[in-house]
Amino acid sequence: MLFRRRRERTEADVREKASTGFTVLDQRLPVAEAAKGLLRKAFPDHWSFLLGELALYSFVLLVLTGSWLTLFFTPGAKESVYQGCYAPLRGLRMSQAYESTLHISFDVRGGLLVRQMHHWAALVFVAAITVHMLRVFFTGAFRKPREINWMLGVLLFFTALLEGFCGYSLPDDLLSGTGLRTANTIVMSIPVVGTYLAFFAWGGPFPGHVLNDRLYILHVLFVPGLLLALVAVHVTLVFYLKHTQWGGPGRVNRNVVGKPLFPYFTAKSTGLFFTVCATVAALAALVQINPVWLYGPFSADQVSTDAQPDWYVGFLEGGLRLMPPWETTVAGHTVMWNVLLPAVVMPGLLLVLLFCYPMFERWVTGDRGEHNLCDRPRDRPTRTAFGVAGIVWYAVLLAAGGNDVTAYTFRASMNALTWIFRIAVIVAPVLAFLVTKRMCLALQSRERHRLTRGEETGEVVQSVYGAIAPRHEPVAPERLYHFLARDLPPPAPVPAPGTARRDRLRAALNRWYYRRRVEMPATEEQRRHIEQALAEPDRRTTS
């Protein structure tokens, strides 16, 4: 009895102090308003929506490990004789950057673990951004009102590539030095101003003497600051706008069905954060990555073998290896098409295409409404085919970036392998586009068959006349919703004679995008329910 009364008094005191603290904070900060609106905001409960959080928590881990590494890393090209504990390199001349990297790896307790965690977290960060963007693209989550957030995501992706390149180049080992040699050639390939830009960035002819210090400032200050700003705005827009969700009973274009931010989503997200940290720590402890002591210090007259960059810029390496040696001399200036096109023009076009795709699709469809329900990729065969073709194109370039390793491993002809990749980088995306579009239409036909015939139960029945046939049952309500609730714009009619060329082009693209489809049988009542579910939300009455 005594212990129970004491426990009740303790609980009452805790509740009173918590209430007092909440009142004090609410008088100075909008705590009550946040608790009512923000903390109760609903988030859909689906694993694919955790990809963005995976990128966010990888970035947090990058900041934590990177902050620790800055305490021990010393940038700079000033040379000294190594006298550290790694015997194979003892007595060699090397830069401050390379020596401090060896010092972190072998002399600082836990240094190698943290350095490898930083590298693995960078790879996971870029991979999570990539897969997250693919999810957004294939489901149409970039449409109104989220076009700006898609553009921010594209900028975030390319900024992450820049940050990864800067960090990859800091140790000044032979592998990263080879990458900087390639970067110097890429900068110099820019017509007219390329040589001036390279001279300014490197502080003179390659290898220069100031680039390492400048890369360090970019890597620890300017680019992380830009990443933090982009991430903050991106997350803020996710909270402000309605979250997309997969269609289903009760899920319409005007609501969000899911779990509240607190406590359910917060607990699950916290668990994901610790899972990311544990996974990256396990990778760092068990899987070696970037062993700079095996490459040796950078020397301008040497090139390391098997020199491939990290996977996220491997497509640039592949493009450089596949491009024929084309050059043009104009007014005394040499234009290196073999470097300019794959390493400058191609990434620029990729950035513009990704950045402008939401406006392009909106122009083709003429759709100005809001969309909060995710598309199933099979329902948008042309868009899905474009996405798969892009993935195949990137994969071919990535594989071409290691053509020397492939040729050596399989004892193949380097020249023949290069020509195979040159053909594949053009033919493979086209084949992937055609096959993917046909598969999407085949999946739609299969769903129509299931709607008209019903689901097979696996049982076989015999009629009174002796005929044997499989038994079918009606499609389940949830599957029926997925099959019928498709937010597809109608194909544009054939324009009348005399229509402007721009409108004719738009109509032709619209028909190419949306003419090939499989119509699903639906009753009038079902069509009415679908129209209500897909109705555009009213911003005057919904948040």
Coordinates of C-alpha atoms in Angstrom, one line a residue:
M1 CA 0.0 0.0 0.0
L2 CA 2.8 2.4 0.9
F3 CA 4.7 1.7 -2.3
R4 CA 1.5 2.2 -4.4
R5 CA 0.8 5.6 -2.8
R6 CA 4.4 6.6 -3.4
R7 CA 4.2 5.6 -7.0
E8 CA 0.9 7.5 -7.5
R9 CA 2.5 10.6 -5.9
T10 CA 5.5 10.3 -8.2
E11 CA 3.3 9.9 -11.3
A12 CA 1.2 12.9 -10.3
D13 CA 4.4 15.0 -9.8
V14 CA 5.7 14.0 -13.2
R15 CA 2.4 14.9 -14.9
E16 CA 2.3 18.2 -13.1
K17 CA 5.9 19.1 -14.1
A18 CA 5.3 18.0 -17.7
S19 CA 2.2 20.2 -17.8
T20 CA 4.0 23.1 -16.3
G21 CA 6.9 22.8 -18.8
F22 CA 4.5 22.5 -21.7
T23 CA 2.7 25.7 -20.6
V24 CA 6.0 27.6 -20.2
L25 CA 7.2 26.5 -23.7
D26 CA 3.8 27.2 -25.3
Q27 CA 3.8 30.8 -23.9
R28 CA 7.1 31.4 -25.8
L29 CA 6.9 29.0 -28.8
P30 CA 4.0 27.6 -30.9
V31 CA 4.2 24.2 -29.2
A32 CA 0.5 23.6 -29.0
E33 CA -0.1 24.5 -32.6
A34 CA 2.8 22.2 -33.7
A35 CA 1.4 19.3 -31.5
K36 CA -2.0 19.7 -33.0
G37 CA -1.0 20.0 -36.6
L38 CA 2.5 18.8 -37.3
L39 CA 2.8 15.9 -34.8
R40 CA -0.5 14.5 -35.9
K41 CA 0.3 14.7 -39.6
A42 CA -0.5 11.4 -41.3
F43 CA 2.1 9.5 -43.3
P44 CA 1.3 6.5 -45.6
D45 CA 2.6 3.2 -44.2
H46 CA 4.5 1.7 -47.1
W47 CA 8.1 0.6 -47.4
S48 CA 8.8 2.6 -50.6
F49 CA 8.2 5.9 -48.8
L50 CA 11.2 5.1 -46.5
L51 CA 13.7 5.5 -49.3
G52 CA 13.9 9.3 -48.8
E53 CA 14.5 8.8 -45.1
L54 CA 17.2 6.3 -45.9
A55 CA 19.0 9.0 -47.8
L56 CA 18.4 11.5 -45.0
Y57 CA 19.8 9.3 -42.3
S58 CA 22.8 8.4 -44.5
F59 CA 23.4 12.1 -44.8
V60 CA 23.2 12.6 -41.1
L61 CA 25.8 9.8 -40.6
L62 CA 28.0 11.5 -43.2
V63 CA 27.9 14.7 -41.3
L64 CA 28.7 12.9 -38.0
T65 CA 31.6 10.9 -39.4
G66 CA 32.9 13.7 -41.5
S67 CA 33.0 16.1 -38.6
W68 CA 35.1 13.6 -36.7
L69 CA 37.5 13.1 -39.6
T70 CA 38.1 16.8 -40.0
L71 CA 39.7 16.8 -36.5
F72 CA 42.6 14.6 -37.9
F73 CA 42.8 15.3 -41.6
T74 CA 45.3 17.8 -43.0
P75 CA 44.9 18.9 -46.6
G76 CA 47.7 20.2 -48.7
A77 CA 50.2 19.3 -51.3
K78 CA 53.3 20.0 -49.2
E79 CA 55.6 17.0 -49.3
S80 CA 57.4 15.2 -46.5
V81 CA 59.0 11.8 -45.8
Y82 CA 56.6 9.3 -44.3
Q83 CA 57.8 7.9 -40.9
G84 CA 54.5 6.3 -39.8
C85 CA 53.7 2.8 -38.6
Y86 CA 52.8 1.4 -42.1
A87 CA 56.2 -0.2 -43.0
P88 CA 55.7 -0.7 -46.8
L89 CA 55.4 3.1 -47.4
R90 CA 58.0 4.2 -44.8
G91 CA 60.6 6.5 -46.3
L92 CA 58.5 7.6 -49.3
R93 CA 57.8 11.2 -50.1
M94 CA 54.2 12.0 -50.0
S95 CA 51.8 14.9 -49.5
Q96 CA 50.3 16.1 -46.2
A97 CA 46.9 14.9 -47.4
Y98 CA 48.0 11.3 -48.1
E99 CA 50.1 11.2 -44.9
S100 CA 47.2 12.3 -42.7
T101 CA 45.0 9.7 -44.4
L102 CA 47.4 7.0 -43.4
H103 CA 47.6 8.5 -39.9
I104 CA 43.9 8.3 -39.5
S105 CA 43.8 4.7 -40.9
F106 CA 46.6 3.3 -38.8
D107 CA 47.5 5.6 -35.8
V108 CA 44.2 7.0 -34.7
R109 CA 42.1 4.6 -32.6
G110 CA 39.0 3.8 -34.5
G111 CA 40.1 6.0 -37.4
L112 CA 39.9 3.3 -40.1
L113 CA 36.5 2.3 -39.0
V114 CA 35.2 5.9 -39.1
R115 CA 36.8 6.6 -42.4
Q116 CA 35.3 3.5 -44.0
M117 CA 31.9 4.3 -42.4
H118 CA 32.1 7.7 -44.0
H119 CA 32.9 6.2 -47.4
W120 CA 30.1 3.5 -47.2
A121 CA 27.6 6.1 -46.0
A122 CA 28.4 8.2 -49.1
L123 CA 27.7 5.3 -51.3
V124 CA 24.4 4.5 -49.5
F125 CA 23.5 8.2 -49.6
V126 CA 23.8 8.5 -53.4
A127 CA 22.2 5.1 -53.9
A128 CA 19.2 6.0 -51.7
I129 CA 18.7 9.3 -53.6
T130 CA 18.9 7.4 -56.9
V131 CA 16.3 4.8 -55.9
H132 CA 14.1 7.4 -54.3
M133 CA 14.1 9.5 -57.5
L134 CA 13.2 6.4 -59.5
R135 CA 10.3 5.7 -57.2
V136 CA 9.1 9.2 -57.6
F137 CA 9.5 9.0 -61.4
F138 CA 7.8 5.7 -62.0
T139 CA 4.8 6.5 -59.7
G140 CA 4.3 10.0 -61.1
A141 CA 4.9 11.7 -57.7
F142 CA 6.6 14.6 -59.5
R143 CA 3.3 16.0 -60.8
K144 CA 1.5 19.0 -59.5
P145 CA 1.9 20.2 -56.8
R146 CA 5.3 18.6 -56.3
E147 CA 7.2 19.8 -59.4
I148 CA 9.5 22.1 -57.4
N149 CA 10.3 19.3 -54.9
W150 CA 11.3 17.1 -57.9
M151 CA 13.6 19.9 -59.2
L152 CA 15.1 20.2 -55.7
G153 CA 15.7 16.4 -55.7
V154 CA 17.5 16.6 -59.0
L155 CA 19.7 19.4 -57.7
L156 CA 20.3 17.4 -54.6
F157 CA 21.4 14.4 -56.6
F158 CA 23.9 16.3 -58.7
T159 CA 25.2 18.2 -55.6
A160 CA 25.7 14.8 -53.9
L161 CA 27.8 13.7 -56.9
L162 CA 29.9 16.8 -56.6
E163 CA 30.4 16.2 -52.9
G164 CA 31.3 12.6 -53.4
F165 CA 33.9 13.6 -56.1
C166 CA 35.5 16.2 -53.8
G167 CA 35.7 13.7 -50.9
Y168 CA 37.0 10.9 -53.1
S169 CA 39.8 13.1 -54.4
L170 CA 41.0 14.4 -51.0
P171 CA 43.4 11.5 -49.9
D172 CA 45.8 12.3 -52.8
D173 CA 46.5 8.7 -53.4
L174 CA 47.4 7.3 -56.9
L175 CA 43.8 6.3 -57.6
S176 CA 42.2 9.7 -56.7
G177 CA 45.1 11.4 -58.5
T178 CA 44.2 9.5 -61.7
G179 CA 40.7 10.8 -61.3
L180 CA 41.9 14.3 -60.9
R181 CA 44.0 13.9 -64.1
T182 CA 40.7 13.0 -65.9
A183 CA 38.9 15.9 -64.3
N184 CA 41.6 18.3 -65.5
T185 CA 41.2 17.0 -69.0
I186 CA 37.4 17.4 -68.8
V187 CA 37.8 21.0 -67.7
M188 CA 40.3 21.7 -70.4
S189 CA 38.0 20.3 -73.1
I190 CA 35.5 23.2 -72.6
P191 CA 36.0 25.4 -75.7
V192 CA 37.7 28.7 -75.3
V193 CA 37.6 29.0 -71.5
G194 CA 38.6 25.5 -70.6
T195 CA 42.3 26.1 -70.3
Y196 CA 41.8 29.2 -68.2
L197 CA 39.4 27.4 -65.8
A198 CA 41.8 24.5 -65.4
F199 CA 44.7 26.9 -64.7
F200 CA 42.6 28.8 -62.1
A201 CA 41.3 25.6 -60.4
W202 CA 44.7 23.8 -60.2
G203 CA 46.8 26.9 -59.6
G204 CA 48.9 26.3 -62.7
P205 CA 49.6 23.3 -65.0
F206 CA 48.5 19.9 -63.7
P207 CA 49.0 18.7 -61.0
G208 CA 49.2 22.2 -59.5
H209 CA 49.6 23.0 -55.9
V210 CA 46.3 24.5 -54.6
L211 CA 43.5 22.1 -55.7
N212 CA 43.6 19.8 -52.7
D213 CA 43.1 22.7 -50.3
R214 CA 40.2 24.1 -52.4
L215 CA 38.6 20.6 -52.6
Y216 CA 38.8 20.4 -48.9
I217 CA 37.0 23.7 -48.4
L218 CA 34.4 22.7 -50.9
H219 CA 33.9 19.2 -49.3
V220 CA 33.6 20.4 -45.7
L221 CA 32.0 23.8 -46.0
F222 CA 30.4 25.0 -49.2
V223 CA 28.9 21.8 -50.7
P224 CA 27.6 20.5 -47.3
G225 CA 26.0 23.9 -46.7
L226 CA 24.3 23.7 -50.0
L227 CA 23.2 20.1 -49.3
L228 CA 21.8 21.1 -45.9
A229 CA 19.8 23.9 -47.5
L230 CA 18.4 21.7 -50.2
V231 CA 17.6 18.9 -47.7
A232 CA 15.9 21.4 -45.4
V233 CA 13.7 22.9 -48.1
H234 CA 12.9 19.5 -49.6
V235 CA 11.8 18.1 -46.2
T236 CA 9.8 21.2 -45.5
L237 CA 7.9 20.9 -48.8
V238 CA 7.2 17.2 -48.0
F239 CA 5.6 18.3 -44.7
Y240 CA 3.7 21.2 -46.3
L241 CA 2.3 19.3 -49.3
K242 CA 0.2 16.3 -49.0
H243 CA 2.1 13.0 -49.1
T244 CA 1.5 10.8 -52.1
Q245 CA -0.1 7.4 -51.4
W246 CA -0.9 4.2 -53.2
G247 CA -4.5 3.9 -54.2
G248 CA -6.8 1.7 -52.2
P249 CA -10.3 1.6 -50.6
G250 CA -10.7 4.8 -48.6
R251 CA -7.7 6.5 -50.2
V252 CA -8.7 9.2 -52.6
N253 CA -7.0 12.2 -54.1
R254 CA -8.3 14.5 -51.3
N255 CA -6.9 12.7 -48.2
V256 CA -3.9 10.9 -46.8
V257 CA -4.5 7.6 -45.0
G258 CA -1.7 6.6 -42.8
K259 CA -0.1 6.7 -39.3
P260 CA 0.5 9.9 -37.4
L261 CA 3.9 11.4 -37.2
F262 CA 4.0 11.0 -33.4
P263 CA 4.4 8.5 -31.9
Y264 CA 4.0 5.7 -34.6
F265 CA 6.0 7.2 -37.5
T266 CA 8.6 8.7 -35.2
A267 CA 9.3 5.4 -33.6
K268 CA 9.6 3.6 -36.9
S269 CA 11.8 6.3 -38.4
T270 CA 14.1 6.2 -35.3
G271 CA 14.4 2.5 -35.7
L272 CA 15.4 3.0 -39.4
F273 CA 18.0 5.5 -38.4
F274 CA 19.7 3.1 -36.0
T275 CA 19.4 0.3 -38.6
V276 CA 21.2 2.5 -41.1
C277 CA 23.9 3.3 -38.6
A278 CA 24.4 -0.4 -37.7
T279 CA 24.4 -1.5 -41.3
V280 CA 27.0 1.0 -42.3
A281 CA 29.1 0.2 -39.2
A282 CA 29.0 -3.5 -40.1
L283 CA 30.0 -2.8 -43.7
A284 CA 32.9 -0.6 -42.5
A285 CA 34.1 -3.3 -40.0
L286 CA 33.8 -6.3 -42.3
V287 CA 34.1 -5.0 -46.0
Q288 CA 37.3 -3.1 -46.9
I289 CA 36.8 -0.1 -49.2
N290 CA 39.2 2.4 -50.7
P291 CA 42.5 1.0 -49.2
V292 CA 44.7 4.0 -50.1
W293 CA 47.8 2.4 -48.6
L294 CA 47.7 -0.2 -51.5
Y295 CA 47.6 2.5 -54.2
G296 CA 50.5 4.6 -52.9
P297 CA 51.0 8.3 -53.0
F298 CA 50.0 10.2 -56.2
S299 CA 52.8 10.9 -58.7
A300 CA 52.1 12.8 -61.9
D301 CA 54.1 10.4 -64.0
Q302 CA 52.2 7.3 -62.9
V303 CA 48.7 5.9 -63.4
S304 CA 47.2 3.1 -61.3
T305 CA 45.8 0.0 -62.9
D306 CA 42.1 -1.0 -62.5
A307 CA 41.4 2.7 -62.0
Q308 CA 37.6 3.1 -61.7
P309 CA 35.8 5.8 -59.7
D310 CA 32.9 5.2 -57.4
W311 CA 29.8 3.8 -59.1
Y312 CA 27.8 7.0 -59.2
V313 CA 30.2 8.7 -61.6
G314 CA 31.2 5.5 -63.4
F315 CA 28.9 6.4 -66.3
L316 CA 31.2 9.3 -67.1
E317 CA 34.2 7.0 -67.2
G318 CA 32.3 4.6 -69.5
G319 CA 31.3 7.5 -71.8
L320 CA 34.9 8.6 -72.1
R321 CA 36.1 5.1 -72.9
L322 CA 33.4 4.5 -75.6
M323 CA 33.7 7.9 -77.4
P324 CA 35.8 7.7 -80.6
P325 CA 38.9 9.9 -80.8
W326 CA 37.3 12.8 -82.6
E327 CA 38.9 16.2 -82.5
T328 CA 38.4 19.4 -84.5
T329 CA 40.8 22.4 -84.9
V330 CA 39.1 25.7 -85.4
A331 CA 41.0 29.0 -85.6
G332 CA 43.9 27.5 -83.7
H333 CA 41.7 26.0 -81.0
T334 CA 41.3 22.2 -80.6
V335 CA 37.8 21.0 -79.7
M336 CA 38.2 17.5 -78.1
W337 CA 34.8 16.0 -78.9
N338 CA 35.9 12.7 -77.4
V339 CA 36.0 14.4 -73.9
L340 CA 33.6 17.3 -74.3
L341 CA 30.5 15.2 -75.5
P342 CA 30.6 12.4 -72.9
A343 CA 31.9 14.3 -69.9
V344 CA 30.4 17.8 -70.3
V345 CA 27.5 17.7 -72.8
M346 CA 26.0 14.4 -71.7
P347 CA 25.8 15.2 -67.9
G348 CA 24.4 18.6 -68.8
L349 CA 21.7 17.1 -71.0
L350 CA 20.9 14.6 -68.3
L351 CA 20.4 17.4 -65.8
V352 CA 18.2 19.4 -68.1
L353 CA 16.1 16.3 -69.0
L354 CA 15.5 15.3 -65.4
F355 CA 14.9 18.9 -64.3
C356 CA 12.3 19.7 -67.1
Y357 CA 10.5 16.3 -67.3
P358 CA 7.5 17.3 -65.1
M359 CA 6.9 20.4 -67.3
F360 CA 7.3 18.3 -70.5
E361 CA 4.7 15.7 -69.3
R362 CA 2.3 18.3 -68.2
W363 CA 2.6 20.0 -71.6
V364 CA 2.0 16.7 -73.4
T365 CA -1.1 15.8 -71.3
G366 CA -2.5 19.3 -70.8
D367 CA -3.2 18.2 -67.2
R368 CA -3.3 21.0 -64.7
G369 CA -4.9 19.2 -61.8
E370 CA -3.3 18.0 -58.5
H371 CA -2.4 14.4 -58.1
N372 CA -1.9 12.8 -54.7
L373 CA -2.3 9.1 -55.7
C374 CA 0.7 7.2 -57.0
D375 CA 0.5 5.7 -60.5
R376 CA 1.2 2.1 -61.0
P377 CA 4.1 1.8 -63.5
R378 CA 2.1 -0.6 -65.7
D379 CA -0.7 2.0 -66.2
R380 CA 1.8 4.5 -67.7
P381 CA 3.7 2.2 -70.1
T382 CA 5.5 5.0 -72.1
R383 CA 6.8 6.7 -69.0
T384 CA 7.8 3.4 -67.4
A385 CA 9.6 2.4 -70.6
F386 CA 11.5 5.7 -70.6
G387 CA 12.6 5.1 -67.1
V388 CA 13.8 1.5 -67.8
A389 CA 15.6 2.6 -70.9
G390 CA 17.5 5.2 -68.9
I391 CA 18.5 2.6 -66.3
V392 CA 19.8 0.3 -69.0
W393 CA 21.7 3.2 -70.7
Y394 CA 23.3 4.0 -67.4
A395 CA 24.1 0.3 -66.7
V396 CA 25.8 -0.1 -70.1
L397 CA 28.0 3.0 -69.5
L398 CA 28.8 1.8 -66.0
A399 CA 29.9 -1.6 -67.3
A400 CA 31.9 0.1 -70.1
G401 CA 33.8 2.1 -67.4
G402 CA 35.5 -1.2 -66.4
N403 CA 36.1 -2.6 -69.9
D404 CA 39.8 -3.1 -69.2
V405 CA 39.1 -5.2 -66.1
T406 CA 36.5 -7.2 -68.0
A407 CA 38.8 -7.8 -70.9
Y408 CA 41.6 -8.9 -68.6
T409 CA 39.4 -11.1 -66.4
F410 CA 37.7 -13.0 -69.3
R411 CA 40.7 -12.9 -71.7
A412 CA 38.6 -11.0 -74.2
S413 CA 39.7 -8.5 -76.9
M414 CA 39.7 -5.0 -75.6
N415 CA 38.8 -3.6 -79.0
A416 CA 35.9 -6.0 -79.6
L417 CA 34.6 -5.3 -76.1
T418 CA 34.6 -1.6 -76.7
W419 CA 32.7 -2.0 -79.9
I420 CA 30.2 -4.2 -78.2
F421 CA 29.6 -1.5 -75.6
R422 CA 29.4 1.2 -78.3
I423 CA 26.6 -0.7 -80.0
A424 CA 24.9 -1.7 -76.8
V425 CA 24.7 1.9 -75.5
I426 CA 22.5 2.8 -78.4
V427 CA 20.6 -0.5 -79.1
A428 CA 20.1 -1.7 -75.5
P429 CA 18.0 1.3 -74.3
V430 CA 15.8 1.1 -77.4
L431 CA 15.2 -2.7 -76.9
A432 CA 14.5 -2.0 -73.2
F433 CA 12.0 0.6 -74.1
L434 CA 10.1 -1.6 -76.5
V435 CA 10.1 -4.7 -74.2
T436 CA 9.1 -2.7 -71.1
K437 CA 6.2 -1.0 -72.9
R438 CA 5.0 -4.3 -74.2
M439 CA 5.2 -5.9 -70.8
C440 CA 3.2 -3.1 -69.2
L441 CA 0.4 -3.6 -71.9
A442 CA 0.5 -7.4 -71.3
L443 CA 0.1 -6.8 -67.5
Q444 CA -2.9 -4.6 -68.3
S445 CA -4.4 -7.3 -70.6
R446 CA -3.9 -9.9 -67.8
E447 CA -5.8 -7.7 -65.4
R448 CA -8.7 -7.2 -67.9
H449 CA -8.8 -11.0 -68.3
R450 CA -9.1 -11.4 -64.5
L451 CA -11.8 -8.8 -64.3
T452 CA -13.9 -10.5 -67.1
R453 CA -13.2 -14.2 -66.1
G454 CA -12.5 -13.8 -62.4
E455 CA -9.7 -15.1 -60.2
E456 CA -8.7 -18.7 -60.6
T457 CA -9.2 -20.7 -57.4
G458 CA -7.0 -23.6 -58.3
E459 CA -10.1 -26.0 -58.3
V460 CA -11.4 -27.9 -61.3
V461 CA -15.1 -28.6 -61.6
Q462 CA -17.1 -30.8 -63.9
S463 CA -20.4 -29.8 -65.3
V464 CA -23.5 -32.1 -65.6
Y465 CA -22.5 -32.5 -69.3
G466 CA -19.1 -33.8 -68.4
A467 CA -17.1 -30.6 -69.3
I468 CA -14.1 -29.9 -67.1
A469 CA -13.2 -26.3 -66.4
P470 CA -11.3 -24.3 -63.7
R471 CA -13.4 -22.6 -61.1
H472 CA -13.2 -18.8 -60.9
E473 CA -14.4 -16.3 -58.2
P474 CA -14.9 -12.5 -58.4
V475 CA -11.9 -10.3 -57.9
A476 CA -11.3 -9.1 -54.4
P477 CA -12.5 -5.5 -53.7
E478 CA -9.0 -4.2 -53.0
R479 CA -7.6 -5.7 -56.2
L480 CA -10.7 -4.4 -58.1
Y481 CA -9.8 -0.9 -56.9
H482 CA -6.3 -1.2 -58.2
F483 CA -7.4 -2.5 -61.5
L484 CA -10.1 0.2 -62.1
A485 CA -8.9 3.4 -60.4
R486 CA -6.4 4.6 -63.0
D487 CA -5.7 8.3 -63.3
L488 CA -5.1 8.3 -67.1
P489 CA -5.6 11.3 -69.4
P490 CA -7.5 10.5 -72.6
P491 CA -5.5 10.5 -75.8
A492 CA -5.7 13.8 -77.7
P493 CA -7.9 13.8 -80.9
V494 CA -6.4 14.2 -84.3
P495 CA -5.9 18.0 -84.9
A496 CA -7.9 19.6 -87.6
P497 CA -6.2 20.8 -90.8
G498 CA -4.5 24.2 -90.4
T499 CA -3.7 23.6 -86.7
A500 CA -0.4 25.2 -85.6
R501 CA 2.7 23.1 -85.8
R502 CA 3.3 23.3 -82.0
D503 CA -0.3 22.0 -81.3
R504 CA 0.1 19.2 -83.9
L505 CA 3.4 18.1 -82.2
R506 CA 1.8 18.2 -78.8
A507 CA -1.2 16.1 -80.0
A508 CA 1.1 13.6 -81.7
L509 CA 3.2 13.2 -78.5
N510 CA 0.0 12.8 -76.5
R511 CA -1.3 10.0 -78.7
W512 CA 2.1 8.3 -78.6
Y513 CA 2.1 8.5 -74.8
Y514 CA -1.5 7.4 -74.1
R515 CA -3.1 5.8 -77.1
R516 CA -1.9 2.3 -76.4
R517 CA -3.8 1.1 -73.4
V518 CA -6.1 -1.6 -72.3
E519 CA -9.6 -0.4 -71.3
M520 CA -11.0 -2.1 -68.2
P521 CA -14.7 -3.1 -68.0
A522 CA -16.5 -1.2 -65.3
T523 CA -20.2 -0.5 -64.4
E524 CA -21.6 3.0 -64.2
E525 CA -21.6 2.9 -60.4
Q526 CA -17.9 1.9 -60.4
R527 CA -17.1 4.7 -62.8
R528 CA -18.8 7.2 -60.5
H529 CA -16.9 6.0 -57.5
I530 CA -13.6 6.2 -59.5
E531 CA -14.4 9.8 -60.6
Q532 CA -15.0 10.7 -57.0
A533 CA -11.8 9.1 -55.8
L534 CA -9.7 10.8 -58.4
A535 CA -11.4 14.2 -58.1
E536 CA -9.0 17.1 -57.6
P537 CA -8.8 18.3 -54.0
D538 CA -10.2 21.7 -53.1
R539 CA -7.4 23.9 -51.6
R540 CA -10.0 26.1 -50.0
T541 CA -11.2 23.4 -47.7
T542 CA -8.3 20.9 -47.5
S543 CA -4.8 21.3 -46.2

